[in-house]
Amino acid sequence: MYKLKKLLDLELKRKNTLQNLSQTPDPLQIARNFTNPQICLICALFSYGNATQIVKFLKSLNFDLLNLSENLIKKEIIRQNLLYRFQNPQDIAEIFVLFKRALNLDFEEIISKNMQNGIIHGINALICELYKLNNYRSQGYEFFLGKAFKKEPKSPYKRYNMWLRWMVRDQDIDLGLFKKISPSNLIIPLDTHTHKVSLKIGLCTRKTYDFKAALEITENLRKFDKFDPIKYDFAIYRIGQSKQVIKI
C-alpha cells in the first residue's frame, strides 16, 4: 500500500490544480463560477455522459432565469428549446422551477441533520426534500434528480457525491462552501473511470459498479488520509479519463 499511496500522492500534486482542471472539460469548470450550492447542484446533476457535451450544455444555461417568475422561466426555456440527452425542454423548465423554489432551502443543514448513519442518508434526505418541491414527474426529470432509497442504497450516487466534494473540500480545485460537514465524511463519486482504475490499482475488489464499491474504495483511501480521503478522487478520475498507463 505504501507504493500505491506514493503514486496517488504524486498524481494528486499533478492533477489537483486549477491549471489541470482547465485543460480538459469538467463540470467543475462551470460550477466554480458560482457560490450558490443550488446552482452547483444543477451543474452536478446534469453531469452524466460525455464531459465535453456536459460542459457545452452547462455553458448554454442562463442561471439568471432563477430570478424570474415560474411562468417566465417556463416560457423562456421552452422558447430556447433547451435539450440535454434524457431531458426535454419541459423537463428542464420544471427543473429550473424546482430550483427556484429551493433557493431558500439550506441544503447543508438538510444533509448534516440526517447523516447520523452516514452522509449517504443525508443525500437521501435531500433527494426526498427536492421531490416535495415540484409535483412534476417524467423519466427525464426523475433521472436528473435520481431516486431515494428506502432501506439501503444500491446506486453509488456519483453526481451527489461529486457535488458534495465540491461543497465540502476547501482545498485545491474544490469550493468549500459547506462548513458543517467534515471532508472525512465524504464518499468517492464513483463513475466508470474511477471504478476501472480502482480495480486495476487494488483500491477495489468489487467488480459491480454500485454503492458498496464506492464504500470499499473510500475506506481504502481513508488508510492514506483519514481526514480527507476523497482528495484523491479527481486524480484517479483523470487517470481513467486520459487512459494513463500506471504501474505500481
Coordinates of C-alpha atoms in Angstrom, one line a residue:
M1 CA 0.0 0.0 0.0
Y2 CA 3.0 2.3 0.5
K3 CA 3.8 2.3 -3.2
L4 CA 0.2 3.0 -4.1
K5 CA 0.0 5.9 -1.7
K6 CA 3.2 7.3 -3.1
L7 CA 1.8 7.0 -6.6
L8 CA -1.5 8.7 -5.7
D9 CA 0.2 11.5 -3.8
L10 CA 2.3 12.2 -6.9
E11 CA -0.8 12.2 -9.1
L12 CA -2.6 14.4 -6.6
K13 CA 0.1 17.1 -6.9
R14 CA -0.1 16.9 -10.7
K15 CA -3.8 16.8 -11.2
N16 CA -5.5 18.7 -8.3
T17 CA -4.6 22.1 -9.7
L18 CA -6.7 24.8 -11.3
Q19 CA -4.4 24.6 -14.3
N20 CA -5.0 20.9 -14.8
L21 CA -8.7 21.4 -14.3
S22 CA -8.8 23.9 -17.1
Q23 CA -7.1 21.6 -19.6
T24 CA -9.9 19.0 -20.1
P25 CA -13.6 19.6 -20.0
D26 CA -15.1 19.1 -16.5
P27 CA -18.4 20.4 -15.0
L28 CA -16.5 21.9 -12.1
Q29 CA -15.1 24.5 -14.6
I30 CA -18.7 25.9 -14.7
A31 CA -19.6 25.3 -11.1
R32 CA -16.6 27.3 -10.0
N33 CA -18.2 30.5 -11.4
F34 CA -20.9 30.3 -8.7
T35 CA -21.0 30.5 -4.9
N36 CA -24.5 29.1 -4.8
P37 CA -24.9 25.5 -3.7
Q38 CA -28.2 25.1 -5.6
I39 CA -26.7 26.2 -8.9
C40 CA -23.7 24.0 -8.3
L41 CA -26.1 21.1 -7.7
I42 CA -27.8 21.7 -11.1
C43 CA -24.3 21.5 -12.7
A44 CA -23.5 18.3 -10.9
L45 CA -26.9 16.6 -11.7
F46 CA -26.5 17.4 -15.4
S47 CA -23.0 15.8 -15.3
Y48 CA -23.7 12.5 -17.0
G49 CA -22.4 11.4 -20.4
N50 CA -19.5 12.9 -22.4
A51 CA -17.6 15.6 -20.4
T52 CA -17.3 17.8 -23.5
Q53 CA -21.0 17.8 -24.1
I54 CA -21.7 18.3 -20.4
V55 CA -19.6 21.5 -20.3
K56 CA -21.1 22.7 -23.6
F57 CA -24.6 22.3 -22.2
L58 CA -23.9 23.9 -18.8
K59 CA -22.4 26.9 -20.6
S60 CA -25.7 27.3 -22.5
L61 CA -27.7 27.6 -19.3
N62 CA -28.7 31.0 -18.1
F63 CA -28.9 30.7 -14.3
D64 CA -30.3 34.3 -14.1
L65 CA -33.6 32.7 -15.1
L66 CA -33.9 31.6 -11.4
N67 CA -34.6 35.3 -10.6
L68 CA -37.7 35.3 -12.8
S69 CA -41.3 34.2 -12.1
E70 CA -42.0 30.5 -12.6
N71 CA -44.2 31.3 -15.7
L72 CA -41.4 33.3 -17.3
I73 CA -38.9 30.6 -16.5
K74 CA -41.0 28.0 -18.3
K75 CA -41.7 30.3 -21.3
E76 CA -38.1 31.2 -21.8
I77 CA -36.7 27.6 -21.6
I78 CA -39.4 26.3 -23.9
R79 CA -38.7 29.2 -26.3
Q80 CA -35.0 28.3 -26.2
N81 CA -35.9 24.7 -26.9
L82 CA -33.2 23.5 -24.4
L83 CA -32.5 19.8 -24.6
Y84 CA -30.0 17.5 -22.9
R85 CA -29.9 13.8 -23.5
F86 CA -32.8 12.4 -21.4
Q87 CA -34.3 15.9 -20.6
N88 CA -36.6 17.7 -23.0
P89 CA -37.4 21.4 -22.7
Q90 CA -40.4 20.8 -20.4
D91 CA -38.2 18.7 -18.1
I92 CA -35.5 21.4 -18.0
A93 CA -38.2 24.1 -17.4
E94 CA -39.5 22.1 -14.4
I95 CA -36.0 21.5 -13.1
F96 CA -35.4 25.3 -13.1
V97 CA -38.8 25.8 -11.4
L98 CA -37.8 23.3 -8.7
F99 CA -34.5 25.0 -8.0
K100 CA -36.1 28.4 -7.9
R101 CA -38.3 27.0 -5.1
A102 CA -35.2 25.5 -3.5
L103 CA -33.2 28.8 -3.4
N104 CA -34.2 29.4 0.2
L105 CA -33.5 25.8 1.4
D106 CA -30.4 25.2 3.4
F107 CA -29.0 22.1 1.6
E108 CA -26.1 21.7 4.0
E109 CA -28.5 21.8 7.0
I110 CA -30.7 19.1 5.5
I111 CA -27.7 16.8 4.9
S112 CA -25.9 17.4 8.2
K113 CA -29.1 16.7 10.2
N114 CA -29.7 13.4 8.5
M115 CA -26.2 11.8 8.3
Q116 CA -26.0 10.1 11.7
N117 CA -25.7 6.8 9.9
G118 CA -23.5 8.2 7.1
I119 CA -23.6 11.0 4.6
I120 CA -25.5 8.9 2.1
H121 CA -28.5 9.2 4.4
G122 CA -28.1 13.0 4.2
I123 CA -28.1 12.8 0.4
N124 CA -31.2 10.6 0.6
A125 CA -33.0 13.2 2.8
L126 CA -32.1 16.0 0.3
I127 CA -33.5 14.0 -2.6
C128 CA -36.7 13.5 -0.7
E129 CA -37.0 17.2 0.1
L130 CA -36.3 18.1 -3.6
Y131 CA -39.1 15.9 -4.8
K132 CA -41.6 17.6 -2.4
L133 CA -41.0 21.0 -4.1
N134 CA -42.5 20.1 -7.5
N135 CA -45.2 17.5 -8.4
Y136 CA -44.0 17.3 -12.0
R137 CA -42.8 13.8 -13.0
S138 CA -41.2 12.4 -16.1
Q139 CA -38.5 9.9 -17.0
G140 CA -36.0 12.8 -17.7
Y141 CA -36.9 14.7 -14.6
E142 CA -36.6 11.7 -12.3
F143 CA -33.3 10.6 -14.0
F144 CA -32.0 14.1 -13.3
L145 CA -32.9 14.0 -9.6
G146 CA -32.2 10.3 -9.0
K147 CA -34.2 8.1 -6.8
A148 CA -34.3 8.0 -3.0
F149 CA -33.7 4.6 -1.3
K150 CA -35.9 3.0 1.3
K151 CA -33.6 0.7 3.3
E152 CA -30.1 0.8 1.9
P153 CA -28.5 2.4 -1.2
K154 CA -27.6 0.4 -4.3
S155 CA -26.6 3.3 -6.6
P156 CA -23.2 5.0 -5.9
Y157 CA -25.0 8.4 -6.2
K158 CA -22.0 9.7 -8.1
R159 CA -23.4 13.1 -9.0
Y160 CA -24.5 14.0 -5.5
N161 CA -21.2 12.8 -4.0
M162 CA -19.2 14.8 -6.6
W163 CA -21.3 17.9 -5.7
L164 CA -20.6 17.3 -2.0
R165 CA -16.8 17.0 -2.8
W166 CA -17.1 20.5 -4.4
M167 CA -19.1 21.9 -1.5
V168 CA -17.2 20.4 1.5
R169 CA -13.5 20.3 0.5
D170 CA -11.9 23.7 0.7
Q171 CA -8.6 22.9 -0.9
D172 CA -7.1 23.0 -4.4
I173 CA -9.8 22.7 -7.0
D174 CA -12.9 22.4 -4.8
L175 CA -15.1 25.2 -3.5
G176 CA -15.5 24.7 0.3
L177 CA -18.9 26.3 0.6
F178 CA -20.2 24.0 3.3
K179 CA -18.6 24.4 6.8
K180 CA -20.7 22.0 8.9
I181 CA -19.6 18.8 7.2
S182 CA -16.2 17.3 7.5
P183 CA -14.3 16.0 4.4
S184 CA -13.7 12.8 6.4
N185 CA -17.4 12.0 5.9
L186 CA -17.3 12.1 2.1
I187 CA -17.8 9.2 -0.2
I188 CA -15.9 8.9 -3.5
P189 CA -18.0 10.0 -6.6
L190 CA -17.8 6.6 -8.3
D191 CA -18.0 6.6 -12.1
T192 CA -16.8 4.1 -14.6
H193 CA -13.3 5.8 -14.9
T194 CA -12.7 5.7 -11.1
H195 CA -14.1 2.2 -10.8
K196 CA -11.9 0.7 -13.5
V197 CA -8.7 2.5 -12.2
S198 CA -9.5 1.4 -8.6
L199 CA -9.9 -2.2 -9.7
K200 CA -6.5 -2.0 -11.5
I201 CA -4.5 -0.5 -8.7
G202 CA -6.0 -2.5 -5.9
L203 CA -8.3 0.0 -4.2
C204 CA -11.3 -2.1 -5.0
T205 CA -12.1 -5.8 -5.4
R206 CA -15.8 -5.4 -6.1
K207 CA -16.5 -5.7 -9.8
T208 CA -20.1 -4.5 -9.5
Y209 CA -20.4 -0.7 -10.1
D210 CA -22.5 0.2 -7.0
F211 CA -22.6 1.8 -3.6
K212 CA -20.7 -1.0 -1.9
A213 CA -17.8 -0.5 -4.4
A214 CA -17.8 3.3 -3.7
L215 CA -17.6 2.5 0.1
E216 CA -14.8 0.0 -0.4
I217 CA -12.7 2.5 -2.3
T218 CA -13.4 5.2 0.2
E219 CA -12.4 3.0 3.1
N220 CA -9.1 2.1 1.4
L221 CA -8.4 5.8 0.7
R222 CA -9.0 6.6 4.4
K223 CA -5.9 4.5 5.1
F224 CA -3.9 7.2 3.2
D225 CA -5.7 10.2 4.7
K226 CA -8.5 9.6 7.2
F227 CA -9.3 13.4 7.4
D228 CA -9.6 13.9 3.6
P229 CA -9.8 10.6 1.8
I230 CA -11.6 11.9 -1.3
K231 CA -8.9 14.4 -2.2
Y232 CA -7.6 11.5 -4.4
D233 CA -10.9 11.4 -6.4
F234 CA -10.0 13.9 -9.1
A235 CA -6.6 12.4 -9.7
I236 CA -8.0 8.8 -10.0
Y237 CA -10.7 10.1 -12.4
R238 CA -8.2 11.9 -14.6
I239 CA -6.0 8.8 -14.8
G240 CA -9.0 6.8 -16.1
Q241 CA -10.3 9.6 -18.4
S242 CA -6.9 10.0 -20.1
K243 CA -6.3 6.2 -20.2
Q244 CA -3.0 6.8 -18.5
V245 CA -0.8 3.7 -18.1
I246 CA 0.1 3.3 -14.4
K247 CA 2.5 0.9 -12.7
I248 CA 2.8 0.1 -9.1

